[in-house]
Coordinates of C-alpha atoms in Angstrom, one line a residue:
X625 CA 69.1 -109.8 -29.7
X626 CA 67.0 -109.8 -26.5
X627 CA 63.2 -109.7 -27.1
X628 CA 61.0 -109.0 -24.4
X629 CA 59.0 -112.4 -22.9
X630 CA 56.0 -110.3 -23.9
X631 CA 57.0 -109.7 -27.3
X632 CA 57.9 -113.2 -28.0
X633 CA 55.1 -114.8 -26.4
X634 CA 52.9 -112.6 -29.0
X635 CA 55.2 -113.5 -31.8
X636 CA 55.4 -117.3 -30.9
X637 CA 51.5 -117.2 -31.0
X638 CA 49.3 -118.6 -33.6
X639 CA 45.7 -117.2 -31.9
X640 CA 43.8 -115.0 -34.0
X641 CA 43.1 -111.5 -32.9
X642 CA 39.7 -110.7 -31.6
X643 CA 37.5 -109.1 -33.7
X644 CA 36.8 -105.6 -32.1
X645 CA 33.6 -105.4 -29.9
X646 CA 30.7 -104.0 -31.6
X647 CA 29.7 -100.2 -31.4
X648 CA 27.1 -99.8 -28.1
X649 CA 23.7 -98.6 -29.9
X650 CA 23.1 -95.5 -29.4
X651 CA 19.8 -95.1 -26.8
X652 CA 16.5 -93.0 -28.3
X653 CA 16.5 -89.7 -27.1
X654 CA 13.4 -89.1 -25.3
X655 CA 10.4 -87.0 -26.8
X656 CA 7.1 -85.3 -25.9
X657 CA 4.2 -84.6 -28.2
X658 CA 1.7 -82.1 -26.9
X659 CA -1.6 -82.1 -29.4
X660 CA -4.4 -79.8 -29.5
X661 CA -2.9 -77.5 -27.2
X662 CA -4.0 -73.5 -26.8
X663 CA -0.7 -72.1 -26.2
X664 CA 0.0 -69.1 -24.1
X665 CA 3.3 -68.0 -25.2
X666 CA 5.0 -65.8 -22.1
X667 CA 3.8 -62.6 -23.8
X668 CA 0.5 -62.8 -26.1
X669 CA -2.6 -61.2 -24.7
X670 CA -4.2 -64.6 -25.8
X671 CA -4.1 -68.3 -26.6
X672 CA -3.4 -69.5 -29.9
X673 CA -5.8 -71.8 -31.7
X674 CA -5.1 -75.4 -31.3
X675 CA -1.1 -76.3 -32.0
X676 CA 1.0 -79.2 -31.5
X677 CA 4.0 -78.9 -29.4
X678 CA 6.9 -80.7 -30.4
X679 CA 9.8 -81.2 -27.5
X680 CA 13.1 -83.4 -27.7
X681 CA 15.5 -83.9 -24.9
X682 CA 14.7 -80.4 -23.2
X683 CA 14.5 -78.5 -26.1
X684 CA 10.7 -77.3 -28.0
X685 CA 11.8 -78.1 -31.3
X686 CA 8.7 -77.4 -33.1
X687 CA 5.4 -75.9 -33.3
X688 CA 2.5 -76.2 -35.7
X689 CA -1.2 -75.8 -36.7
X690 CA -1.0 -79.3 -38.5
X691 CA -0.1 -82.5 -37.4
X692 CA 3.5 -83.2 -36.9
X693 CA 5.6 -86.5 -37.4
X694 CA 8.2 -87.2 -34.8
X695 CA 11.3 -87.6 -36.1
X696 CA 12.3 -91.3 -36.2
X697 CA 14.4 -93.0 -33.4
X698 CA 12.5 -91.1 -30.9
X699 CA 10.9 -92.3 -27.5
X700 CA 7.3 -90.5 -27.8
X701 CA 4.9 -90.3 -25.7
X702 CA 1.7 -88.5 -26.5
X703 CA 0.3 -86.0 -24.4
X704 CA -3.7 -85.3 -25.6
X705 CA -4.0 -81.7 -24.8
X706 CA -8.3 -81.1 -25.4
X707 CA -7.8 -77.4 -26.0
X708 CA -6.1 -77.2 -22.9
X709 CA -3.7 -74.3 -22.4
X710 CA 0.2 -74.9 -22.5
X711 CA 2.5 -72.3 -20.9
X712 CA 5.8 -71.8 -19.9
X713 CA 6.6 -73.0 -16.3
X714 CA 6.2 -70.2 -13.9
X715 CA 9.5 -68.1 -12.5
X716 CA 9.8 -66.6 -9.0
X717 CA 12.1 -64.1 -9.3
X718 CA 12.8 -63.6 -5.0
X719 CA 12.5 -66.7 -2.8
X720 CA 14.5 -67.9 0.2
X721 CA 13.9 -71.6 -0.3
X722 CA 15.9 -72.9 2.5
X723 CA 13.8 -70.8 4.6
X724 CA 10.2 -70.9 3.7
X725 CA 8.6 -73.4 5.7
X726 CA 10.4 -73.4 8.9
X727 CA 10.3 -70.9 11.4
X728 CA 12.7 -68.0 12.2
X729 CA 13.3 -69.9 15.7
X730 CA 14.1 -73.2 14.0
X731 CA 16.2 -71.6 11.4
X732 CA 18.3 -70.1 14.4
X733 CA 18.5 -73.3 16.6
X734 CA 19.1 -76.3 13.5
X735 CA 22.3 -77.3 12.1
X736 CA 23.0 -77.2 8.4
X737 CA 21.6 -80.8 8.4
X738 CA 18.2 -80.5 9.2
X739 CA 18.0 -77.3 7.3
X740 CA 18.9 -78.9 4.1
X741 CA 16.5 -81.7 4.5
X742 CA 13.6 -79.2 5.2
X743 CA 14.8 -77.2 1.9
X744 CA 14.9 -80.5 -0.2
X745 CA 11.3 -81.0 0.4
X746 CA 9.9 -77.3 0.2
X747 CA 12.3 -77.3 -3.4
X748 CA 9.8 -80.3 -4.7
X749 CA 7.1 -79.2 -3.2
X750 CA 7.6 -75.9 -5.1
X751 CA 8.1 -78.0 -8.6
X752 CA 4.7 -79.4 -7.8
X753 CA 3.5 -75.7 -8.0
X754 CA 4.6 -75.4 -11.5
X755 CA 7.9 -73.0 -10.5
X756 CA 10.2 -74.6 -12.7
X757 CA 13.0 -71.6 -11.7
X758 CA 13.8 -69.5 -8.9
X759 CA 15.8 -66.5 -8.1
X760 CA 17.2 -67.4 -4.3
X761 CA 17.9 -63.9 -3.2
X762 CA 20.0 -65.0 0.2
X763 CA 21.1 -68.5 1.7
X764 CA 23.1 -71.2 1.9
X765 CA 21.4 -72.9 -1.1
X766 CA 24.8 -74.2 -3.4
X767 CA 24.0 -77.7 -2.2
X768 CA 20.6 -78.1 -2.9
X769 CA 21.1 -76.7 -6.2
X770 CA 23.9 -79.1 -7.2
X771 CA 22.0 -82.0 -6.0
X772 CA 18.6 -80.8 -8.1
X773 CA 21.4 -80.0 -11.2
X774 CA 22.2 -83.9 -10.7
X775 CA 18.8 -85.5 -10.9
X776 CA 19.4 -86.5 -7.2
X777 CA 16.2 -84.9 -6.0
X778 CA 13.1 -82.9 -8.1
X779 CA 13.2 -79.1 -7.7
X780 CA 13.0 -75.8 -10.1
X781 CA 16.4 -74.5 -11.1
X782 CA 17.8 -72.0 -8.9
X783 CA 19.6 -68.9 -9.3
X784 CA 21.3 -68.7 -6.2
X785 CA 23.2 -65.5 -4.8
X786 CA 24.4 -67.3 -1.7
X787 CA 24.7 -65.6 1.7
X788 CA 23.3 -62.3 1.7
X789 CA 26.1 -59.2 2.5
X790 CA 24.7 -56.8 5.7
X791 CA 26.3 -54.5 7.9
X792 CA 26.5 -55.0 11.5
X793 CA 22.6 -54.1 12.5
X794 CA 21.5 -54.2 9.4
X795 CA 18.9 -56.6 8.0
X796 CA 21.4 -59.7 7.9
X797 CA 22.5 -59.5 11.2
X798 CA 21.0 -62.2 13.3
X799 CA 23.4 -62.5 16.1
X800 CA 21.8 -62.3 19.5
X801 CA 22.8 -59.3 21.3
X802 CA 25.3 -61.4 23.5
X803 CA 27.3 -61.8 20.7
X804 CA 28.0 -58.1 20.3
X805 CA 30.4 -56.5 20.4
X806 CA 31.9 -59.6 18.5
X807 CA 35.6 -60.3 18.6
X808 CA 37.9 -59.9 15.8
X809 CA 37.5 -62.2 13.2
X810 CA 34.6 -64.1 14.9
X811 CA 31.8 -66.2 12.9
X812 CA 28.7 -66.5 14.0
X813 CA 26.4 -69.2 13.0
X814 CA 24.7 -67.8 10.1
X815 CA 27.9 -66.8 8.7
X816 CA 29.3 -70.2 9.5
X817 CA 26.3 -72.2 7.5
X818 CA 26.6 -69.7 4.4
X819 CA 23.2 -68.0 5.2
X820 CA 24.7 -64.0 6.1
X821 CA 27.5 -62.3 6.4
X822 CA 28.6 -59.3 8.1
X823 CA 30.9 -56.9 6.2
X824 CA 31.9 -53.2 7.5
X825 CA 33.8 -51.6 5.1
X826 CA 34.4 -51.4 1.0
X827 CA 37.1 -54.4 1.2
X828 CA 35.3 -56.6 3.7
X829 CA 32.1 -55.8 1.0
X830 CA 34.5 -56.6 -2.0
X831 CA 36.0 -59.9 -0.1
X832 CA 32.4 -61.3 1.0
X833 CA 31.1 -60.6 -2.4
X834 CA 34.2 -62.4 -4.3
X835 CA 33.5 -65.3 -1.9
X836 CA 30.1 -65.9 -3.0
X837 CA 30.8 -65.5 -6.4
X838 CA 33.7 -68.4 -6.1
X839 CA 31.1 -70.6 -4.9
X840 CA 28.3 -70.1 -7.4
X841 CA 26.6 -67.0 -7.0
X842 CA 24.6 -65.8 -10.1
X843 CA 24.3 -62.7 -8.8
X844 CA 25.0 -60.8 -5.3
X845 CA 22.4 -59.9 -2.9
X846 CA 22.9 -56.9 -0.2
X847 CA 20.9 -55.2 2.4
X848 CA 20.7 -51.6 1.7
X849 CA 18.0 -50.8 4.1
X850 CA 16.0 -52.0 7.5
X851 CA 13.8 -54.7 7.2
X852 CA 10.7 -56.5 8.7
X853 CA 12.5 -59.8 10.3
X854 CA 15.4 -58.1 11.5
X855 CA 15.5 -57.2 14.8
X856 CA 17.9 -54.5 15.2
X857 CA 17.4 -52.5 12.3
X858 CA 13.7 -50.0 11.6
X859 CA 12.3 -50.2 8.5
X860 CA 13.3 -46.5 7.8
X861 CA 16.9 -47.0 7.9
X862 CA 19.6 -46.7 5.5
X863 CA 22.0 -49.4 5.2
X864 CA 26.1 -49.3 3.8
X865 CA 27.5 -46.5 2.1
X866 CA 27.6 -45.4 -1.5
X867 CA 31.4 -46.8 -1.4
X868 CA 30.5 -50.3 0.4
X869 CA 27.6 -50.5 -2.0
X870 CA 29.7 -50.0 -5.5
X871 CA 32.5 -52.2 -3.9
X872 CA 30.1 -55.1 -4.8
X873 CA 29.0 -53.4 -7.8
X874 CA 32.6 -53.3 -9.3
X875 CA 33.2 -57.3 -7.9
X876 CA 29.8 -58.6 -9.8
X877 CA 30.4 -56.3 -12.8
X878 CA 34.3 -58.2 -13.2
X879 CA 32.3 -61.6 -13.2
X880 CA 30.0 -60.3 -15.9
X881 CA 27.3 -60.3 -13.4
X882 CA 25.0 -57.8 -11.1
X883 CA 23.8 -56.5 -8.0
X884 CA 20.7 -57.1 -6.3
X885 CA 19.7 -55.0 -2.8
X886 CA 17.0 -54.8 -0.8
X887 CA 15.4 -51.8 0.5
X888 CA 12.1 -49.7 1.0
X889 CA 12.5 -46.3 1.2
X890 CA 13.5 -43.4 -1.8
X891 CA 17.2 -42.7 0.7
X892 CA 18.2 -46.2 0.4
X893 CA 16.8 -46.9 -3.2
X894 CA 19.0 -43.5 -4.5
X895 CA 22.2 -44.6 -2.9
X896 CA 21.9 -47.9 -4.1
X897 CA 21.1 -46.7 -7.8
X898 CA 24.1 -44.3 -7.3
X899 CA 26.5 -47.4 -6.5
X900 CA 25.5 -48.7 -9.7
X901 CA 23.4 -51.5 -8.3
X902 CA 21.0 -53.6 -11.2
X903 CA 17.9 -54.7 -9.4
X904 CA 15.8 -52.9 -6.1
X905 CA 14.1 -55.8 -4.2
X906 CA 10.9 -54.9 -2.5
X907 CA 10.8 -50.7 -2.3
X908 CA 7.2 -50.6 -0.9
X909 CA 8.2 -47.2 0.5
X910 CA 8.9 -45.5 -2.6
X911 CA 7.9 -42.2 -4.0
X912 CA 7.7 -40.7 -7.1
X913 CA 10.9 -39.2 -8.3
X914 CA 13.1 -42.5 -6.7
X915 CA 10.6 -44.6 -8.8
X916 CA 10.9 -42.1 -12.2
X917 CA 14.5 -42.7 -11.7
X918 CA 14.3 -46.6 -11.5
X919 CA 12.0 -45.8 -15.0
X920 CA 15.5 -43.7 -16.5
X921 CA 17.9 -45.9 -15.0
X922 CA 16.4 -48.4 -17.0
X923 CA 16.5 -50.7 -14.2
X924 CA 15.0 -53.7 -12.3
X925 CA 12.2 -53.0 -9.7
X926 CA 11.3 -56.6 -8.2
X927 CA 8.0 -56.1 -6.3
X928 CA 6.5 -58.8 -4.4
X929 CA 2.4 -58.5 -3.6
X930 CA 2.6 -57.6 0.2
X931 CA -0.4 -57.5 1.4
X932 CA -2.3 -58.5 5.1
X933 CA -4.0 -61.7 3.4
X934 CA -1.9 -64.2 5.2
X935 CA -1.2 -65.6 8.5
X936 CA 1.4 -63.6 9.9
X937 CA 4.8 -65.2 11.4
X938 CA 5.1 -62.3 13.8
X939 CA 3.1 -61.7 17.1
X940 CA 0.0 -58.9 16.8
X941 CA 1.7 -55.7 18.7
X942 CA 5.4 -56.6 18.0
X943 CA 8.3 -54.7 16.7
X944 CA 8.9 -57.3 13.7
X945 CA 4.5 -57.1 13.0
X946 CA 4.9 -53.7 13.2
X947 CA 6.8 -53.1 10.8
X948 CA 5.7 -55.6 8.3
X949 CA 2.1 -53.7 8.5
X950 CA 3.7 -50.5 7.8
X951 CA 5.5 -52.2 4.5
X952 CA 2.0 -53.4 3.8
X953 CA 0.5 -50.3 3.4
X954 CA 2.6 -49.1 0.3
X955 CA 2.3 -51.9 -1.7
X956 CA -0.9 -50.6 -3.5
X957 CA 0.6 -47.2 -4.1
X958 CA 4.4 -49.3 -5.2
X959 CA 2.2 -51.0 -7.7
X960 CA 0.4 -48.0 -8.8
X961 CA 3.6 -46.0 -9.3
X962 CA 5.2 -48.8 -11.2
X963 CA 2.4 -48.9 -13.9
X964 CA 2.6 -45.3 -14.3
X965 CA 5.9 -45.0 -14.9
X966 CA 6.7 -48.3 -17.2
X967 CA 9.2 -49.6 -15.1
X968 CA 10.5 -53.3 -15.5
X969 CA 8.9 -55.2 -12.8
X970 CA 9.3 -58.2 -11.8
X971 CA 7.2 -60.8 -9.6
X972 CA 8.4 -63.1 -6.7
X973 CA 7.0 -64.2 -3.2
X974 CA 9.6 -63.9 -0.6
X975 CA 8.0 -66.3 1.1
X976 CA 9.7 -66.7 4.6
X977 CA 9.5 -68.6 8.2
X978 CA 5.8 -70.2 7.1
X979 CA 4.7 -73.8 5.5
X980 CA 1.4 -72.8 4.9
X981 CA 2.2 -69.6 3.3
X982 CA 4.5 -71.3 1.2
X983 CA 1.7 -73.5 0.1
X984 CA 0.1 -70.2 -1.1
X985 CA 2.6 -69.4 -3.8
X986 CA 0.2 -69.1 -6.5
X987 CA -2.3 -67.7 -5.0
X988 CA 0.5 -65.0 -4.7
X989 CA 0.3 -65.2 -8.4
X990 CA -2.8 -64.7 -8.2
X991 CA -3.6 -62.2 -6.2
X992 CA -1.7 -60.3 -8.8
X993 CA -5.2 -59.3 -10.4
X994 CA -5.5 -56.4 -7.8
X995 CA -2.9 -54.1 -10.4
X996 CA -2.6 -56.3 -13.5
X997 CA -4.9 -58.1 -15.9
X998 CA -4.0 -62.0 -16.5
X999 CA -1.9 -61.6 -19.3
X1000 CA 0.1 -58.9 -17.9
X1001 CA 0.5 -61.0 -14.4
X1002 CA 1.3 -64.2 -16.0
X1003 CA 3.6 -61.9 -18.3
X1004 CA 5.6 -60.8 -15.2
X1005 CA 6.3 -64.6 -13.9
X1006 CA 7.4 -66.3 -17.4
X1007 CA 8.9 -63.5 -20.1
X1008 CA 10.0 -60.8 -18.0
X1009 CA 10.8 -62.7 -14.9
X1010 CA 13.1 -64.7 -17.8
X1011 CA 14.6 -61.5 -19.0
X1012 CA 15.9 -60.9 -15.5
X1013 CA 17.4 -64.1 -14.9
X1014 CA 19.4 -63.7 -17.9
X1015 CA 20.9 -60.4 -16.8
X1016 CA 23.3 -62.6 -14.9
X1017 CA 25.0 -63.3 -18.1
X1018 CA 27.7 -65.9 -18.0
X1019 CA 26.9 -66.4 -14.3
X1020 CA 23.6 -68.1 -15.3
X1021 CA 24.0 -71.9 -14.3
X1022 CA 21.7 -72.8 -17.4
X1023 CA 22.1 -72.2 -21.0
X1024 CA 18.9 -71.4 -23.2
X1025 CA 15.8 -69.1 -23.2
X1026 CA 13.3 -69.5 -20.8
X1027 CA 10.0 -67.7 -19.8
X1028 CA 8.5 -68.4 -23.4
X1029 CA 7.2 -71.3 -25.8
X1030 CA 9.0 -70.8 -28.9
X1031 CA 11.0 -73.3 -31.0
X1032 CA 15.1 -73.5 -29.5
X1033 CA 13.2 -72.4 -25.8
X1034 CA 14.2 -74.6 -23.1
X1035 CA 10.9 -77.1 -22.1
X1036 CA 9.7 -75.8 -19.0
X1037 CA 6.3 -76.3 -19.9
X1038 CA 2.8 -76.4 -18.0
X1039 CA -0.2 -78.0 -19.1
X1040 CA -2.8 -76.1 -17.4
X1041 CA -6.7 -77.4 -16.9
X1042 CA -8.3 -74.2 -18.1
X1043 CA -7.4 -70.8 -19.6
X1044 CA -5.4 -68.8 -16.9
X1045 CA -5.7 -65.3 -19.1
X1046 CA -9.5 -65.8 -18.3
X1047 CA -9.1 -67.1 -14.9
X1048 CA -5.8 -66.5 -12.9
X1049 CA -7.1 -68.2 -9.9
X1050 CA -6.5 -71.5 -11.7
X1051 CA -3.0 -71.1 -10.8
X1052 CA -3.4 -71.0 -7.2
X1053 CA -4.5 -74.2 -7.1
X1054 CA -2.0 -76.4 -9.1
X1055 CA -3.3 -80.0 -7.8
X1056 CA -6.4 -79.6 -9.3
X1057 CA -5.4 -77.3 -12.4
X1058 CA -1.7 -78.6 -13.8
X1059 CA -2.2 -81.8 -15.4
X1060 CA 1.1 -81.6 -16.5
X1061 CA 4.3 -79.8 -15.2
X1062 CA 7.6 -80.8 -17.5
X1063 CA 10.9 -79.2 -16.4
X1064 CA 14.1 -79.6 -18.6
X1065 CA 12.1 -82.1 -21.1
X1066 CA 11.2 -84.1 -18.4
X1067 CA 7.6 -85.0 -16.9
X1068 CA 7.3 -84.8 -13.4
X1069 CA 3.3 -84.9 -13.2
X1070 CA 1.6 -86.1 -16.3
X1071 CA -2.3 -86.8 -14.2
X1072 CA -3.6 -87.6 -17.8
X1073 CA -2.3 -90.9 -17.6
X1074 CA -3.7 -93.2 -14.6
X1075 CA -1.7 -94.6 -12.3
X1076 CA 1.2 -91.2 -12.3
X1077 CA 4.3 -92.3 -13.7
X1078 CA 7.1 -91.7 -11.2
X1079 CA 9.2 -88.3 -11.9
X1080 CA 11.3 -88.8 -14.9
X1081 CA 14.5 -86.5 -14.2
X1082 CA 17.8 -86.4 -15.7
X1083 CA 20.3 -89.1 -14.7
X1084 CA 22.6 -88.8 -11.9
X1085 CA 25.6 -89.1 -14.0
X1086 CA 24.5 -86.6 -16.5
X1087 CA 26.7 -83.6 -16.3
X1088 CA 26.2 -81.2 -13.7
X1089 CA 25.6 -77.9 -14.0
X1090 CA 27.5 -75.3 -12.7

């Protein structure tokens, strides 16, 4: 019989087998313990008395009026709250964030490059504001995400919708007018970096929308009306058609998903609604019966406070100006109308083309005090902002609840210097005011302890998110 030289040097041996390598130990998970904490839960009109917060990995596990024992095998560290007020991290539900702090010029003239690394600090600069999520309503953001997902860089988790969908002229259309007519099949840059596209029809709709959902999208963004830094397109006009409209409608719906469209005035808003879309963006324009039939529709209104308090990107006299001071003037009466008839509002910034306005985020927040009392604005950006994010269903990159601080909620937490249902101005200045901002578990500011730690964040060979 022939026995392989393997075999029979095994067989011929007399060494003893090695014992099998002991069982790696299995690491602590990591923990936080937040005592003496007034919590503001994402929907009470007021802070609770004194709790502890109990939060493992990036789960709150547990909350209590007495004292509670961490579990054993668990890194602690011990966060003296003071009566301080603990609330869920803020949501924006509209930003841009690869274009807030550059101009429109430089947006237009910088590759993809420079762009990203512009967007990578505005995304941690945003984190230090206490927005531990976004909605990203339009541009090419799937890479930034993926590296924030990874622990490669510190930013809030993003709901991304990817390039936004406009008709030629409409309010995504940033081709110069040498590039029009445009040939067949021709790009131009902002389609080329992911940040617009240009579709004409129900199919070139259904394609673009399908593209963006492949990549990542949570949800779908469209222009359905003119807009303020569009050149090409008044701020009175309507944009696609009711069949262009519901051709991303029906492409979102088949990924479980929604539509989200920007627009200002009652013809847009009712063609939009009749296409079946979830969520109006903006709609300072609106009257009464488009706004009662948001209210029966049972659907989405996502305001933003627009109003002349800022530094304008656009030159006194221009077209662009123009029209953003006309969109200012119905933001009181949008407001107004949206209180009166109980619709679902949401709150974001859409923040655009401006560092120091980005800076300004909460005092956005804010300034919310003009229509809301504290409790109902700070409401808006954690609970209900949360309830809107989920409507993107199993699109949503991130499992759990957020928006609240309940035991099984997600740990996007904020340890605030003061009690923000008193005093809402506290959150417009987060240097001074959030001791502590935790995202996913992990601290990235803890000014209680002296020197700062560096940012904890997850590993980069955690799993990724999608």
């Amino acid at each position: 019989m022939c026995v392989p030289a393997a075999m029979a040097a095994s067989a011929g041996s007399s060494a003893p087998t090695p014992a099998p390598a002991p069982a790696p130990k299995p690491r602590p998970t990591h923990g936080v313990l937040f005592e003496a904490v007034r919590v503001f839960d994402g929907t009470a009109e007021q802070l609770t008395e004194p709790m502890q917060v109990l939060v493992v990995g990036n789960r709150i596990v547990q909350l209590s009026a007495e004292p509670i024992p961490p579990p054993a095998e668990l890194e602690l560290t011990r966060i003296q709250g003071a009566g301080r007020t603990l609330m869920p991290g803020l949501i924006d539900a509209h930003t841009h964030v690869m274009y807030a702090t550059l101009s429109q010029q430089a947006i237009l003239t910088s590759d993809l490059g420079f762009l990203n690394v512009a967007a990578t600090k505005a995304a941690a600069d945003m984190l230090m504001r206490g927005f531990t999520s976004i909605r990203d309503l339009g541009g090419p953001v799937f890479g930034l995400k993926r590296g924030i997902d990874l622990g490669l860089v510190p930013g809030p988790r993003i709901w991304p919708a990817g390039a936004f969908i406009s008709q030629s002229g409409g309010h995504g259309d940033f081709r110069l007018p040498t590039e029009l007519p445009a040939a067949p099949d021709a790009f131009s840059f902002s389609e080329r970096v992911g940040a617009a596209v240009i579709a004409d029809s129900p199919d070139a709709v259904r394609k673009r929308a399908r593209e963006q959902l492949a990549l990542g999208a949570s949800q779908i963004k469209l222009m359905a009306g003119g807009g303020v830094a569009s050149s090409y397109d008044p701020l009175d006009v309507t944009q696609y058609t009711v069949p262009e409209l519901r051709a991303a409608v029906e492409a979102a719906e088949n990924w479980g998903t929604y539509v989200a469209v920007h627009a200002y005035t009652p013809r847009a808003v009712r063609q939009a609604i009749e296409a079946g879309v979830a969520s109006i963006e903006h709609g300072q324009l609106l009257d009464e019966a488009t706004v009662r039939l948001i209210a029966e529709q049972d659907l989405w209104w996502s305001l933003q406070p627009f109003i002349d308090d800022q530094p304008s990107p656009y030159a006194e006299g221009s077209m662009n100006r123009r029209k953003q001071l006309a969109m200012y003037a119905g933001t009181d009466r949008a407001y107004w109308l949206a209180k009166q008839f109980g619709v679902k509002t949401a709150w974001g910034t859409d923040i655009l083309f401006n560092a120091e306005n980005a800076k300004r985020q909460g005092a956005k927040l804010a300034a919310m005090t003009r229509w809301y009392t504290p409790a109902e604005a700070l409401r808006m950006a954690t609970a209900d902002n949360a309830e809107l994010l989920a409507l993107s269903g199993p699109r949503s990159p991130y499992e759990g609840k957020l928006g609240v601080v309940e035991e099984g909620a997600l740990a996007d937490l904020l340890l605030v210097d003061g009690n923000p249902l008193e005093d809402l101005s506290l959150v417009a200045d987060p240097a001074s005011n959030f001791l502590v901002i935790m995202k996913d578990g992990w601290i990235y500011k803890n000014s209680l302890t002296s020197p700062d730690p560096p940012p904890a964040s997850p590993r980069a060979d955690s799993p990724e998110s999608r």
